[in-house]
Amino acid sequence: MGILEVKNVGKRFGGLQALSEVNLSVKENSVHAIIGPNGAGKSTLLNCLVGKLIPDTGSVMFDGQSVLGRAPYEINQMGISRVFQTPEIFGDLTVLENMMIPCFAKRDGAFELNAIPSVFSQKDILEKAENMLEEMNMADKRHMHAAAMSRGDKRRLEIGMCLSQEPRLLLLDEPTAGMARADTNNTIDLLKQISDERDITIAIIEHDMHVVFSLANRITVLAQGTPLVEDDPENIRGNPKVREAYLGESA
Ligand SMILES: Nc1ncnc2c1ncn2[C@@H]1O[C@H](COP(=O)(O)OP(=O)(O)O)[C@@H](O)[C@H]1O
Ligand SMILES: [Mg+2]
């Protein structure tokens, strides 16, 4: 049994069957990549795992408990954190202020935006945020406006914000999309380090094969909303079915 078990998940948007009969088992402490061409249903699947979408059929169990029908913040409290395709940080706040917000949410649960000023005056939250920035190697950037950072550093901050919630499962949707090679490699190194040093499972949705083969120890290939194959990386490379799914794409 994996820490995350997806069984027979289906999701339809109007006339489009975006997902059908999706089965997925993510082993604890693994780095599991979900890959597939554009429109394969990767983001839809991820949204079903984090409470943003409710599938029409099937089940999603995290550590033996169903995530379906729970609000995103409840799923977060169960130990699942996610990084979206576009970084979700407050550009007008400093790096340190951004980091303080999830540290506060972890302690006090959901918070209102108008509570933000009071968050910044709390000493234990400040300390926790400073420590996390240290761990992310971002201490020198703590007074920078988040919007002024490079894409790679925004991503690093966002991943750190997720880790401050001490998740057991970290989900990432194409975390290197649109990045320059140097930023991509930076993100790969960070995720490798997190996987090596922490008791954490990583599920990563990815389009870039360089990222996939640098990180994953298990891969599920999704095509037209359904898993084509799930295997170890060495068996995915050169698999003719996988090549066919990507035909016409520069994967
Ligand atoms: N909210 C939605 N309403 C209608 N169609 C959607 C919606 N979200 C995704 N789709 C469609 O579902 C399919 C899968 O999309 P998505 O999960 O975003 O694919 P991927 O992330 O693999 O590129 C696509 O054809 C997309 O256009
Ligand atoms: Mg997507």
PDB file of C-alpha atoms and ligand atoms in Angstrom:
ATOM      1  CA  MET A   1       0.000   0.000   0.000  1.00  0.00           C
ATOM      2  CA  GLY A   2       1.282   3.415  -0.936  1.00  0.00           C
ATOM      3  CA  ILE A   3       0.884   6.561   1.151  1.00  0.00           C
ATOM      4  CA  LEU A   4      -1.338   7.842  -1.691  1.00  0.00           C
ATOM      5  CA  GLU A   5      -3.745   5.437  -3.387  1.00  0.00           C
ATOM      6  CA  VAL A   6      -5.839   6.581  -6.352  1.00  0.00           C
ATOM      7  CA  LYS A   7      -8.415   4.060  -7.535  1.00  0.00           C
ATOM      8  CA  ASN A   8     -10.539   4.240 -10.689  1.00  0.00           C
ATOM      9  CA  VAL A   9     -10.722   8.011 -10.730  1.00  0.00           C
ATOM     10  CA  GLY A  10     -12.785   9.546 -13.520  1.00  0.00           C
ATOM     11  CA  LYS A  11     -13.587  13.188 -14.265  1.00  0.00           C
ATOM     12  CA  ARG A  12     -15.658  14.655 -17.056  1.00  0.00           C
ATOM     13  CA  PHE A  13     -15.893  18.310 -18.150  1.00  0.00           C
ATOM     14  CA  GLY A  14     -19.039  18.630 -20.272  1.00  0.00           C
ATOM     15  CA  GLY A  15     -18.441  16.399 -23.270  1.00  0.00           C
ATOM     16  CA  LEU A  16     -14.784  15.781 -22.457  1.00  0.00           C
ATOM     17  CA  GLN A  17     -13.696  12.762 -20.415  1.00  0.00           C
ATOM     18  CA  ALA A  18     -10.594  14.387 -18.880  1.00  0.00           C
ATOM     19  CA  LEU A  19      -9.737  11.401 -16.649  1.00  0.00           C
ATOM     20  CA  SER A  20     -10.884   7.813 -16.785  1.00  0.00           C
ATOM     21  CA  GLU A  21      -9.983   4.775 -14.709  1.00  0.00           C
ATOM     22  CA  VAL A  22      -6.929   6.398 -13.203  1.00  0.00           C
ATOM     23  CA  ASN A  23      -5.114   4.100 -10.781  1.00  0.00           C
ATOM     24  CA  LEU A  24      -2.005   5.292  -9.032  1.00  0.00           C
ATOM     25  CA  SER A  25      -0.067   4.133  -6.012  1.00  0.00           C
ATOM     26  CA  VAL A  26       2.616   6.427  -4.605  1.00  0.00           C
ATOM     27  CA  LYS A  27       5.060   4.712  -2.251  1.00  0.00           C
ATOM     28  CA  GLU A  28       6.063   6.476   0.943  1.00  0.00           C
ATOM     29  CA  ASN A  29       9.370   8.390   0.635  1.00  0.00           C
ATOM     30  CA  SER A  30       9.539   7.943  -3.132  1.00  0.00           C
ATOM     31  CA  VAL A  31       9.752  10.606  -5.820  1.00  0.00           C
ATOM     32  CA  HIS A  32       6.917   9.670  -8.155  1.00  0.00           C
ATOM     33  CA  ALA A  33       6.603  11.523 -11.458  1.00  0.00           C
ATOM     34  CA  ILE A  34       3.368  11.761 -13.410  1.00  0.00           C
ATOM     35  CA  ILE A  35       4.205  12.606 -16.983  1.00  0.00           C
ATOM     36  CA  GLY A  36       2.305  12.909 -20.229  1.00  0.00           C
ATOM     37  CA  PRO A  37       1.730  15.194 -23.204  1.00  0.00           C
ATOM     38  CA  ASN A  38      -0.186  18.471 -22.930  1.00  0.00           C
ATOM     39  CA  GLY A  39      -3.852  17.915 -22.197  1.00  0.00           C
ATOM     40  CA  ALA A  40      -3.262  14.393 -20.828  1.00  0.00           C
ATOM     41  CA  GLY A  41      -5.087  15.285 -17.608  1.00  0.00           C
ATOM     42  CA  LYS A  42      -2.115  15.797 -15.285  1.00  0.00           C
ATOM     43  CA  SER A  43      -3.324  19.021 -13.674  1.00  0.00           C
ATOM     44  CA  THR A  44      -6.873  17.697 -13.435  1.00  0.00           C
ATOM     45  CA  LEU A  45      -5.558  14.668 -11.560  1.00  0.00           C
ATOM     46  CA  LEU A  46      -3.536  16.858  -9.211  1.00  0.00           C
ATOM     47  CA  ASN A  47      -6.582  19.034  -8.534  1.00  0.00           C
ATOM     48  CA  CYS A  48      -8.501  15.887  -7.561  1.00  0.00           C
ATOM     49  CA  LEU A  49      -5.774  15.048  -5.036  1.00  0.00           C
ATOM     50  CA  VAL A  50      -5.899  18.394  -3.243  1.00  0.00           C
ATOM     51  CA  GLY A  51      -9.615  19.120  -2.984  1.00  0.00           C
ATOM     52  CA  LYS A  52      -9.841  21.610  -5.851  1.00  0.00           C
ATOM     53  CA  LEU A  53     -11.913  19.159  -7.907  1.00  0.00           C
ATOM     54  CA  ILE A  54     -14.106  16.257  -6.890  1.00  0.00           C
ATOM     55  CA  PRO A  55     -13.857  13.323  -9.288  1.00  0.00           C
ATOM     56  CA  ASP A  56     -17.067  11.812 -10.678  1.00  0.00           C
ATOM     57  CA  THR A  57     -15.929   8.292  -9.808  1.00  0.00           C
ATOM     58  CA  GLY A  58     -13.284   6.525  -7.775  1.00  0.00           C
ATOM     59  CA  SER A  59     -11.405   7.127  -4.544  1.00  0.00           C
ATOM     60  CA  VAL A  60      -8.333   9.010  -3.378  1.00  0.00           C
ATOM     61  CA  MET A  61      -6.850   7.821  -0.084  1.00  0.00           C
ATOM     62  CA  PHE A  62      -3.980   9.465   1.745  1.00  0.00           C
ATOM     63  CA  ASP A  63      -2.512   7.378   4.547  1.00  0.00           C
ATOM     64  CA  GLY A  64      -5.739   5.373   4.750  1.00  0.00           C
ATOM     65  CA  GLN A  65      -8.093   8.382   4.817  1.00  0.00           C
ATOM     66  CA  SER A  66     -10.202   9.705   1.955  1.00  0.00           C
ATOM     67  CA  VAL A  67      -9.350  13.202   0.748  1.00  0.00           C
ATOM     68  CA  LEU A  68     -12.522  13.524  -1.320  1.00  0.00           C
ATOM     69  CA  GLY A  69     -15.039  16.122  -0.244  1.00  0.00           C
ATOM     70  CA  ARG A  70     -12.550  17.832   2.064  1.00  0.00           C
ATOM     71  CA  ALA A  71     -11.672  21.498   1.713  1.00  0.00           C
ATOM     72  CA  PRO A  72      -8.133  22.296   0.509  1.00  0.00           C
ATOM     73  CA  TYR A  73      -7.098  23.544   3.979  1.00  0.00           C
ATOM     74  CA  GLU A  74      -8.257  20.266   5.573  1.00  0.00           C
ATOM     75  CA  ILE A  75      -6.201  18.292   3.066  1.00  0.00           C
ATOM     76  CA  ASN A  76      -3.292  20.535   3.919  1.00  0.00           C
ATOM     77  CA  GLN A  77      -3.762  19.688   7.595  1.00  0.00           C
ATOM     78  CA  MET A  78      -3.756  15.973   6.717  1.00  0.00           C
ATOM     79  CA  GLY A  79      -0.161  16.462   5.558  1.00  0.00           C
ATOM     80  CA  ILE A  80      -0.413  17.301   1.857  1.00  0.00           C
ATOM     81  CA  SER A  81       1.140  20.514   0.508  1.00  0.00           C
ATOM     82  CA  ARG A  82       1.239  21.584  -3.105  1.00  0.00           C
ATOM     83  CA  VAL A  83       3.124  23.895  -5.391  1.00  0.00           C
ATOM     84  CA  PHE A  84       1.131  25.261  -8.329  1.00  0.00           C
ATOM     85  CA  GLN A  85       2.322  25.813 -11.880  1.00  0.00           C
ATOM     86  CA  THR A  86       2.488  29.585 -11.287  1.00  0.00           C
ATOM     87  CA  PRO A  87       4.215  30.594  -8.033  1.00  0.00           C
ATOM     88  CA  GLU A  88       1.685  31.609  -5.386  1.00  0.00           C
ATOM     89  CA  ILE A  89       3.552  34.181  -3.403  1.00  0.00           C
ATOM     90  CA  PHE A  90       2.748  37.756  -2.365  1.00  0.00           C
ATOM     91  CA  GLY A  91       4.936  39.865  -4.642  1.00  0.00           C
ATOM     92  CA  ASP A  92       4.520  43.036  -2.542  1.00  0.00           C
ATOM     93  CA  LEU A  93       5.667  41.356   0.668  1.00  0.00           C
ATOM     94  CA  THR A  94       9.245  40.564   1.541  1.00  0.00           C
ATOM     95  CA  VAL A  95      10.631  37.052   1.334  1.00  0.00           C
ATOM     96  CA  LEU A  96      10.568  36.783   5.123  1.00  0.00           C
ATOM     97  CA  GLU A  97       6.970  38.031   5.367  1.00  0.00           C
ATOM     98  CA  ASN A  98       5.903  35.481   2.754  1.00  0.00           C
ATOM     99  CA  MET A  99       7.534  32.729   4.775  1.00  0.00           C
ATOM    100  CA  MET A 100       5.819  33.841   7.991  1.00  0.00           C
ATOM    101  CA  ILE A 101       2.326  33.309   6.572  1.00  0.00           C
ATOM    102  CA  PRO A 102       2.355  29.482   6.281  1.00  0.00           C
ATOM    103  CA  CYS A 103       4.239  29.273   9.593  1.00  0.00           C
ATOM    104  CA  PHE A 104       1.328  31.154  11.172  1.00  0.00           C
ATOM    105  CA  ALA A 105      -1.287  29.069   9.334  1.00  0.00           C
ATOM    106  CA  LYS A 106       0.370  25.865  10.588  1.00  0.00           C
ATOM    107  CA  ARG A 107      -0.009  27.052  14.175  1.00  0.00           C
ATOM    108  CA  ASP A 108      -3.394  28.770  14.032  1.00  0.00           C
ATOM    109  CA  GLY A 109      -5.168  27.152  11.089  1.00  0.00           C
ATOM    110  CA  ALA A 110      -6.773  29.184   8.318  1.00  0.00           C
ATOM    111  CA  PHE A 111      -6.241  32.940   8.520  1.00  0.00           C
ATOM    112  CA  GLU A 112      -7.902  35.988   7.018  1.00  0.00           C
ATOM    113  CA  LEU A 113      -5.938  38.361   4.822  1.00  0.00           C
ATOM    114  CA  ASN A 114      -6.643  41.216   7.249  1.00  0.00           C
ATOM    115  CA  ALA A 115      -4.850  39.214   9.953  1.00  0.00           C
ATOM    116  CA  ILE A 116      -1.560  39.591   8.098  1.00  0.00           C
ATOM    117  CA  PRO A 117      -0.233  42.599  10.065  1.00  0.00           C
ATOM    118  CA  SER A 118      -0.632  40.694  13.337  1.00  0.00           C
ATOM    119  CA  VAL A 119       1.189  37.701  11.878  1.00  0.00           C
ATOM    120  CA  PHE A 120       4.344  39.763  11.394  1.00  0.00           C
ATOM    121  CA  SER A 121       4.578  40.868  15.002  1.00  0.00           C
ATOM    122  CA  GLN A 122       4.742  37.364  16.470  1.00  0.00           C
ATOM    123  CA  LYS A 123       8.140  36.297  17.681  1.00  0.00           C
ATOM    124  CA  ASP A 124       7.846  32.513  17.450  1.00  0.00           C
ATOM    125  CA  ILE A 125       6.514  32.815  13.887  1.00  0.00           C
ATOM    126  CA  LEU A 126       9.386  35.111  12.966  1.00  0.00           C
ATOM    127  CA  GLU A 127      11.896  32.654  14.376  1.00  0.00           C
ATOM    128  CA  LYS A 128      10.394  29.714  12.531  1.00  0.00           C
ATOM    129  CA  ALA A 129      10.334  31.656   9.257  1.00  0.00           C
ATOM    130  CA  GLU A 130      13.978  32.744   9.713  1.00  0.00           C
ATOM    131  CA  ASN A 131      15.006  29.129  10.309  1.00  0.00           C
ATOM    132  CA  MET A 132      13.196  27.911   7.228  1.00  0.00           C
ATOM    133  CA  LEU A 133      14.837  30.608   5.080  1.00  0.00           C
ATOM    134  CA  GLU A 134      18.183  29.480   6.468  1.00  0.00           C
ATOM    135  CA  GLU A 135      17.377  25.886   5.464  1.00  0.00           C
ATOM    136  CA  MET A 136      16.405  27.087   1.984  1.00  0.00           C
ATOM    137  CA  ASN A 137      19.694  29.041   1.687  1.00  0.00           C
ATOM    138  CA  MET A 138      17.689  32.250   1.301  1.00  0.00           C
ATOM    139  CA  ALA A 139      18.550  34.062   4.507  1.00  0.00           C
ATOM    140  CA  ASP A 140      20.456  36.756   2.595  1.00  0.00           C
ATOM    141  CA  LYS A 141      17.332  37.564   0.563  1.00  0.00           C
ATOM    142  CA  ARG A 142      14.919  37.894   3.482  1.00  0.00           C
ATOM    143  CA  HIS A 143      14.263  41.625   3.099  1.00  0.00           C
ATOM    144  CA  MET A 144      13.900  41.536  -0.678  1.00  0.00           C
ATOM    145  CA  HIS A 145      10.484  42.021  -2.223  1.00  0.00           C
ATOM    146  CA  ALA A 146       9.380  38.601  -3.413  1.00  0.00           C
ATOM    147  CA  ALA A 147       8.413  40.000  -6.839  1.00  0.00           C
ATOM    148  CA  ALA A 148      12.005  41.104  -7.463  1.00  0.00           C
ATOM    149  CA  MET A 149      13.460  37.600  -7.252  1.00  0.00           C
ATOM    150  CA  SER A 150      14.376  35.287 -10.127  1.00  0.00           C
ATOM    151  CA  ARG A 151      11.913  32.576 -11.125  1.00  0.00           C
ATOM    152  CA  GLY A 152      14.105  29.931  -9.537  1.00  0.00           C
ATOM    153  CA  ASP A 153      14.224  31.805  -6.236  1.00  0.00           C
ATOM    154  CA  LYS A 154      10.453  32.392  -6.253  1.00  0.00           C
ATOM    155  CA  ARG A 155      10.031  28.662  -6.689  1.00  0.00           C
ATOM    156  CA  ARG A 156      12.543  27.985  -3.904  1.00  0.00           C
ATOM    157  CA  LEU A 157      10.610  30.319  -1.592  1.00  0.00           C
ATOM    158  CA  GLU A 158       7.329  28.672  -2.471  1.00  0.00           C
ATOM    159  CA  ILE A 159       8.715  25.190  -1.821  1.00  0.00           C
ATOM    160  CA  GLY A 160      10.084  26.420   1.514  1.00  0.00           C
ATOM    161  CA  MET A 161       6.646  27.844   2.363  1.00  0.00           C
ATOM    162  CA  CYS A 162       5.193  24.373   1.737  1.00  0.00           C
ATOM    163  CA  LEU A 163       7.867  22.665   3.844  1.00  0.00           C
ATOM    164  CA  SER A 164       7.230  25.004   6.774  1.00  0.00           C
ATOM    165  CA  GLN A 165       3.911  23.179   7.086  1.00  0.00           C
ATOM    166  CA  GLU A 166       5.810  19.924   7.603  1.00  0.00           C
ATOM    167  CA  PRO A 167       3.935  17.958   4.944  1.00  0.00           C
ATOM    168  CA  ARG A 168       4.342  14.211   4.465  1.00  0.00           C
ATOM    169  CA  LEU A 169       3.449  14.522   0.794  1.00  0.00           C
ATOM    170  CA  LEU A 170       4.638  17.367  -1.399  1.00  0.00           C
ATOM    171  CA  LEU A 171       2.839  17.728  -4.749  1.00  0.00           C
ATOM    172  CA  LEU A 172       4.298  19.845  -7.514  1.00  0.00           C
ATOM    173  CA  ASP A 173       2.689  20.775 -10.853  1.00  0.00           C
ATOM    174  CA  GLU A 174       5.426  21.426 -13.429  1.00  0.00           C
ATOM    175  CA  PRO A 175       7.612  23.347 -10.977  1.00  0.00           C
ATOM    176  CA  THR A 176      10.170  24.241 -13.661  1.00  0.00           C
ATOM    177  CA  ALA A 177       7.765  25.268 -16.446  1.00  0.00           C
ATOM    178  CA  GLY A 178       9.040  28.329 -18.303  1.00  0.00           C
ATOM    179  CA  MET A 179      12.321  28.443 -16.366  1.00  0.00           C
ATOM    180  CA  ALA A 180      15.793  29.019 -17.757  1.00  0.00           C
ATOM    181  CA  ARG A 181      18.079  25.967 -17.570  1.00  0.00           C
ATOM    182  CA  ALA A 182      20.071  27.318 -14.600  1.00  0.00           C
ATOM    183  CA  ASP A 183      16.898  27.880 -12.549  1.00  0.00           C
ATOM    184  CA  THR A 184      15.614  24.433 -13.545  1.00  0.00           C
ATOM    185  CA  ASN A 185      18.819  22.762 -12.369  1.00  0.00           C
ATOM    186  CA  ASN A 186      18.652  24.749  -9.156  1.00  0.00           C
ATOM    187  CA  THR A 187      15.131  23.475  -8.528  1.00  0.00           C
ATOM    188  CA  ILE A 188      16.178  19.890  -9.318  1.00  0.00           C
ATOM    189  CA  ASP A 189      19.026  20.131  -6.795  1.00  0.00           C
ATOM    190  CA  LEU A 190      16.691  21.541  -4.146  1.00  0.00           C
ATOM    191  CA  LEU A 191      14.119  18.775  -4.624  1.00  0.00           C
ATOM    192  CA  LYS A 192      16.858  16.120  -4.532  1.00  0.00           C
ATOM    193  CA  GLN A 193      18.145  17.548  -1.280  1.00  0.00           C
ATOM    194  CA  ILE A 194      14.639  17.653   0.232  1.00  0.00           C
ATOM    195  CA  SER A 195      13.989  14.051  -0.781  1.00  0.00           C
ATOM    196  CA  ASP A 196      17.332  12.871   0.645  1.00  0.00           C
ATOM    197  CA  GLU A 197      17.205  14.786   3.904  1.00  0.00           C
ATOM    198  CA  ARG A 198      13.552  14.676   4.873  1.00  0.00           C
ATOM    199  CA  ASP A 199      10.979  12.061   5.664  1.00  0.00           C
ATOM    200  CA  ILE A 200       8.795  13.130   2.759  1.00  0.00           C
ATOM    201  CA  THR A 201       7.104  11.740  -0.339  1.00  0.00           C
ATOM    202  CA  ILE A 202       7.217  13.819  -3.508  1.00  0.00           C
ATOM    203  CA  ALA A 203       4.738  13.506  -6.380  1.00  0.00           C
ATOM    204  CA  ILE A 204       5.742  15.669  -9.299  1.00  0.00           C
ATOM    205  CA  ILE A 205       3.789  16.413 -12.454  1.00  0.00           C
ATOM    206  CA  GLU A 206       6.278  17.152 -15.145  1.00  0.00           C
ATOM    207  CA  HIS A 207       6.626  17.694 -18.830  1.00  0.00           C
ATOM    208  CA  ASP A 208      10.402  18.142 -18.955  1.00  0.00           C
ATOM    209  CA  MET A 209      12.152  14.763 -19.283  1.00  0.00           C
ATOM    210  CA  HIS A 210      15.417  16.164 -17.943  1.00  0.00           C
ATOM    211  CA  VAL A 211      13.666  16.976 -14.673  1.00  0.00           C
ATOM    212  CA  VAL A 212      11.831  13.636 -14.616  1.00  0.00           C
ATOM    213  CA  PHE A 213      14.898  11.478 -15.134  1.00  0.00           C
ATOM    214  CA  SER A 214      16.980  13.545 -12.708  1.00  0.00           C
ATOM    215  CA  LEU A 215      14.525  13.060  -9.867  1.00  0.00           C
ATOM    216  CA  ALA A 216      11.985  10.278 -10.179  1.00  0.00           C
ATOM    217  CA  ASN A 217      12.344   6.736  -8.914  1.00  0.00           C
ATOM    218  CA  ARG A 218       8.895   5.795 -10.209  1.00  0.00           C
ATOM    219  CA  ILE A 219       7.002   7.132 -13.223  1.00  0.00           C
ATOM    220  CA  THR A 220       3.376   7.004 -14.343  1.00  0.00           C
ATOM    221  CA  VAL A 221       2.696   8.001 -17.930  1.00  0.00           C
ATOM    222  CA  LEU A 222      -0.717   9.539 -18.487  1.00  0.00           C
ATOM    223  CA  ALA A 223      -2.164   9.767 -21.992  1.00  0.00           C
ATOM    224  CA  GLN A 224      -5.649  11.013 -22.877  1.00  0.00           C
ATOM    225  CA  GLY A 225      -6.725  10.894 -19.268  1.00  0.00           C
ATOM    226  CA  THR A 226      -5.680   7.373 -18.456  1.00  0.00           C
ATOM    227  CA  PRO A 227      -2.445   5.743 -17.252  1.00  0.00           C
ATOM    228  CA  LEU A 228      -0.531   4.181 -20.119  1.00  0.00           C
ATOM    229  CA  VAL A 229       2.221   2.627 -18.055  1.00  0.00           C
ATOM    230  CA  GLU A 230       3.719   2.804 -14.553  1.00  0.00           C
ATOM    231  CA  ASP A 231       7.297   1.658 -14.133  1.00  0.00           C
ATOM    232  CA  ASP A 232      10.834   2.444 -12.980  1.00  0.00           C
ATOM    233  CA  PRO A 233      12.648   5.170 -14.954  1.00  0.00           C
ATOM    234  CA  GLU A 234      15.004   2.740 -16.734  1.00  0.00           C
ATOM    235  CA  ASN A 235      12.002   0.932 -18.223  1.00  0.00           C
ATOM    236  CA  ILE A 236      10.216   4.132 -19.232  1.00  0.00           C
ATOM    237  CA  ARG A 237      13.150   5.435 -21.251  1.00  0.00           C
ATOM    238  CA  GLY A 238      12.856   3.952 -24.713  1.00  0.00           C
ATOM    239  CA  ASN A 239       9.428   2.393 -24.092  1.00  0.00           C
ATOM    240  CA  PRO A 240       7.761   2.565 -27.540  1.00  0.00           C
ATOM    241  CA  LYS A 241       4.311   3.203 -26.009  1.00  0.00           C
ATOM    242  CA  VAL A 242       5.670   6.244 -24.199  1.00  0.00           C
ATOM    243  CA  ARG A 243       7.388   7.529 -27.321  1.00  0.00           C
ATOM    244  CA  GLU A 244       4.141   7.167 -29.210  1.00  0.00           C
ATOM    245  CA  ALA A 245       2.221   9.148 -26.573  1.00  0.00           C
ATOM    246  CA  TYR A 246       4.664  12.008 -27.070  1.00  0.00           C
ATOM    247  CA  LEU A 247       4.720  11.785 -30.862  1.00  0.00           C
ATOM    248  CA  GLY A 248       4.788  15.244 -32.343  1.00  0.00           C
ATOM    249  CA  GLU A 249       6.098  16.779 -29.124  1.00  0.00           C
ATOM    250  CA  SER A 250       9.672  17.609 -28.304  1.00  0.00           C
ATOM    251  CA  ALA A 251       9.799  15.588 -25.111  1.00  0.00           C
TER     252      ALA A 251
HETATM  253  N1  LIG B   1     -12.161  23.288 -15.822  1.00  0.00           N
HETATM  254  C1  LIG B   1     -12.149  22.702 -17.028  1.00  0.00           C
HETATM  255  N2  LIG B   1     -13.220  22.754 -17.830  1.00  0.00           N
HETATM  256  C2  LIG B   1     -13.223  22.157 -19.057  1.00  0.00           C
HETATM  257  N3  LIG B   1     -12.174  21.474 -19.549  1.00  0.00           N
HETATM  258  C3  LIG B   1     -11.074  21.366 -18.792  1.00  0.00           C
HETATM  259  C4  LIG B   1     -10.992  21.982 -17.494  1.00  0.00           C
HETATM  260  N4  LIG B   1      -9.764  21.728 -16.982  1.00  0.00           N
HETATM  261  C5  LIG B   1      -9.120  20.988 -17.897  1.00  0.00           C
HETATM  262  N5  LIG B   1      -9.901  20.767 -18.995  1.00  0.00           N
HETATM  263  C6  LIG B   1      -9.539  19.955 -20.163  1.00  0.00           C
HETATM  264  O1  LIG B   1      -9.178  18.675 -19.697  1.00  0.00           O
HETATM  265  C7  LIG B   1      -8.067  18.152 -20.427  1.00  0.00           C
HETATM  266  C8  LIG B   1      -6.925  17.861 -19.464  1.00  0.00           C
HETATM  267  O2  LIG B   1      -6.395  19.087 -19.010  1.00  0.00           O
HETATM  268  P1  LIG B   1      -5.196  19.201 -17.940  1.00  0.00           P
HETATM  269  O3  LIG B   1      -5.503  18.336 -16.799  1.00  0.00           O
HETATM  270  O4  LIG B   1      -4.963  20.636 -17.689  1.00  0.00           O
HETATM  271  O5  LIG B   1      -3.995  18.572 -18.801  1.00  0.00           O
HETATM  272  P2  LIG B   1      -2.401  18.656 -18.539  1.00  0.00           P
HETATM  273  O6  LIG B   1      -2.168  19.243 -17.200  1.00  0.00           O
HETATM  274  O7  LIG B   1      -1.941  17.233 -18.670  1.00  0.00           O
HETATM  275  O8  LIG B   1      -1.859  19.483 -19.662  1.00  0.00           O
HETATM  276  C9  LIG B   1      -7.722  19.179 -21.477  1.00  0.00           C
HETATM  277  O9  LIG B   1      -8.357  18.821 -22.675  1.00  0.00           O
HETATM  278  C10 LIG B   1      -8.312  20.469 -20.899  1.00  0.00           C
HETATM  279  O10 LIG B   1      -8.649  21.356 -21.931  1.00  0.00           O
HETATM  280 MG    MG B   2      -1.075  20.956 -16.539  1.00  0.00          MG
END
